[in-house]
XYZ file of C-alpha atoms in Angstrom:
133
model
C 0.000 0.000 0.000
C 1.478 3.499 -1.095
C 0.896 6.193 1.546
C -0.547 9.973 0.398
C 2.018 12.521 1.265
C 0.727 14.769 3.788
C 0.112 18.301 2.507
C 1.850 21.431 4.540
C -0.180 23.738 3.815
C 2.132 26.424 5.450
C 4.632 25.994 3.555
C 2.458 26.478 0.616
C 1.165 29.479 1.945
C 4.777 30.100 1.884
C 5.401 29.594 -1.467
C 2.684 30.749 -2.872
C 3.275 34.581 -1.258
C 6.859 34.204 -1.813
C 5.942 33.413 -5.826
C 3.480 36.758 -5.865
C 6.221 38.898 -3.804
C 9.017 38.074 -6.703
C 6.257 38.258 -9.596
C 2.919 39.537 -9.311
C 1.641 42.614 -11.742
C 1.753 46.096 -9.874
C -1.614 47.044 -10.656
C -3.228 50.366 -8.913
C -5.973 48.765 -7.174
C -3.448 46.503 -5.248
C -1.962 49.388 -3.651
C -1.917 49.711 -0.299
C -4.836 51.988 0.609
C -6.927 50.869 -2.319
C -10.451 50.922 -1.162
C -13.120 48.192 -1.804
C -14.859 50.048 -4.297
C -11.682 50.667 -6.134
C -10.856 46.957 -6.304
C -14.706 46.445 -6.754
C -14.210 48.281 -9.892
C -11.385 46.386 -10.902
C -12.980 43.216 -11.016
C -15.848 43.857 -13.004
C -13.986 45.633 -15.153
C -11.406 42.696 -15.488
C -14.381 40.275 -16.154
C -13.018 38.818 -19.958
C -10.948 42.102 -20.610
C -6.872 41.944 -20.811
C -5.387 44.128 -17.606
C -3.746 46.034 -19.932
C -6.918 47.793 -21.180
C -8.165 47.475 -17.896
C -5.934 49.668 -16.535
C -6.289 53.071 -18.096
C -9.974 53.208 -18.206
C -10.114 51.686 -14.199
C -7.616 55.272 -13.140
C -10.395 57.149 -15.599
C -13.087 55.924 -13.181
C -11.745 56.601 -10.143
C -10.923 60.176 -11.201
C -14.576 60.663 -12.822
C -16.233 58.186 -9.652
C -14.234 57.813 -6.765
C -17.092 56.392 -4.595
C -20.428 54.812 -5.419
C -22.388 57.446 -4.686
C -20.487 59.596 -7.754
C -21.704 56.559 -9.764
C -25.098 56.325 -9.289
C -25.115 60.358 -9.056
C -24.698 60.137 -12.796
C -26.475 58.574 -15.762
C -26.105 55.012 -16.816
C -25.157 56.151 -20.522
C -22.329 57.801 -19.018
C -21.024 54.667 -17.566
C -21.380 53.194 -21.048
C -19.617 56.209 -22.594
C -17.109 55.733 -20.629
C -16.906 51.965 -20.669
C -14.783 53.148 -23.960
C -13.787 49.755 -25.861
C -13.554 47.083 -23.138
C -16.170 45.270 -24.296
C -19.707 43.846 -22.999
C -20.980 47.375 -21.921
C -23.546 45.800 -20.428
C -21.306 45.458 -17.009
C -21.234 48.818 -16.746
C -24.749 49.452 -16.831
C -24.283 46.872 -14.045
C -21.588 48.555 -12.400
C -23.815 51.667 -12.173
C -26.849 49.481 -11.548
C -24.520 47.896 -7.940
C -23.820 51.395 -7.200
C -27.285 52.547 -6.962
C -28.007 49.261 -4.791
C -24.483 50.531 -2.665
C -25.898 53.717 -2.099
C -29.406 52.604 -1.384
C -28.751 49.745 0.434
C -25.456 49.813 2.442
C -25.320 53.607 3.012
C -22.910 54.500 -0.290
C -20.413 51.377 0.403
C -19.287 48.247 -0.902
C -21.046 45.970 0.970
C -18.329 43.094 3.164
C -20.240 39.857 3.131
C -20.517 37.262 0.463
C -24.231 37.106 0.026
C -24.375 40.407 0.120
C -22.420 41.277 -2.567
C -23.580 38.554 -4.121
C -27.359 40.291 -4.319
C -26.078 43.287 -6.264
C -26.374 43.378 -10.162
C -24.162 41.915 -12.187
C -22.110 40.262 -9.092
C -21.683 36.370 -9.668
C -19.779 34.026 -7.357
C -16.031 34.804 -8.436
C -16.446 38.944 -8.319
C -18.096 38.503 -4.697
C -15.404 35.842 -3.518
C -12.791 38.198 -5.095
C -13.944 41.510 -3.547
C -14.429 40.190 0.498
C -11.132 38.777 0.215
């Protein structure tokens, strides 16, 4: 009988960090400071769009919106316009529709628990998992 090597999971911890430390992307919404809505944002955003495109039009938003109540403050065909070419617009009429919810519902923030975040448009399992970690 062959025995299952035991898994130390602290030393994958380990190796895993030390791996992101020595390689990981320094993207602005991994900043230190970077607020939930930022990295909110950034996920939707990222949802089937390269980083690099990402990028750009993400710093755009957080000029033009720096909270969720800016969002919802304006139109919906402004998100779109200014969606610019990342594709499936619809997430950003999504975007704006979760900010409306975040200002309605959670008093203008992102909200921190799972099913929470998972009620807001657009929002499937990955973005909330994502976003409360």
């Amino acid at each position: 009988m062959t025995s299952t090597p035991t898994l130390d999971l602290s030393l994958l911890h380990s190796r895993v960090l030390r791996w992101y430390a020595e390689h990981a992307r320094p993207l602005p919404w991994r900043a230190d400071g970077t607020t939930p809505w930022e990295v909110f944002v950034s996920e939707v955003m990222s949802q089937q769009t390269p980083l690099h495109r990402v990028e750009p039009v993400w710093r755009e938003w957080m000029q033009r919106w720096p909270t969720p109540a800016d969002l919802a403050a304006d139109s919906p065909g402004e998100a779109v316009r200014a969606w610019r070419r990342l594709g499936y617009p619809r997430r950003a009429l999504r975007l704006h529709e979760a900010a409306t919810a975040m200002v309605r519902d959670h008093g203008g923030e992102v909200p921190r628990g799972h099913d929470e975040l998972l009620a807001l448009p657009g929002v499937g399992a990955y973005t909330a998992a994502a976003v409360s970690s």
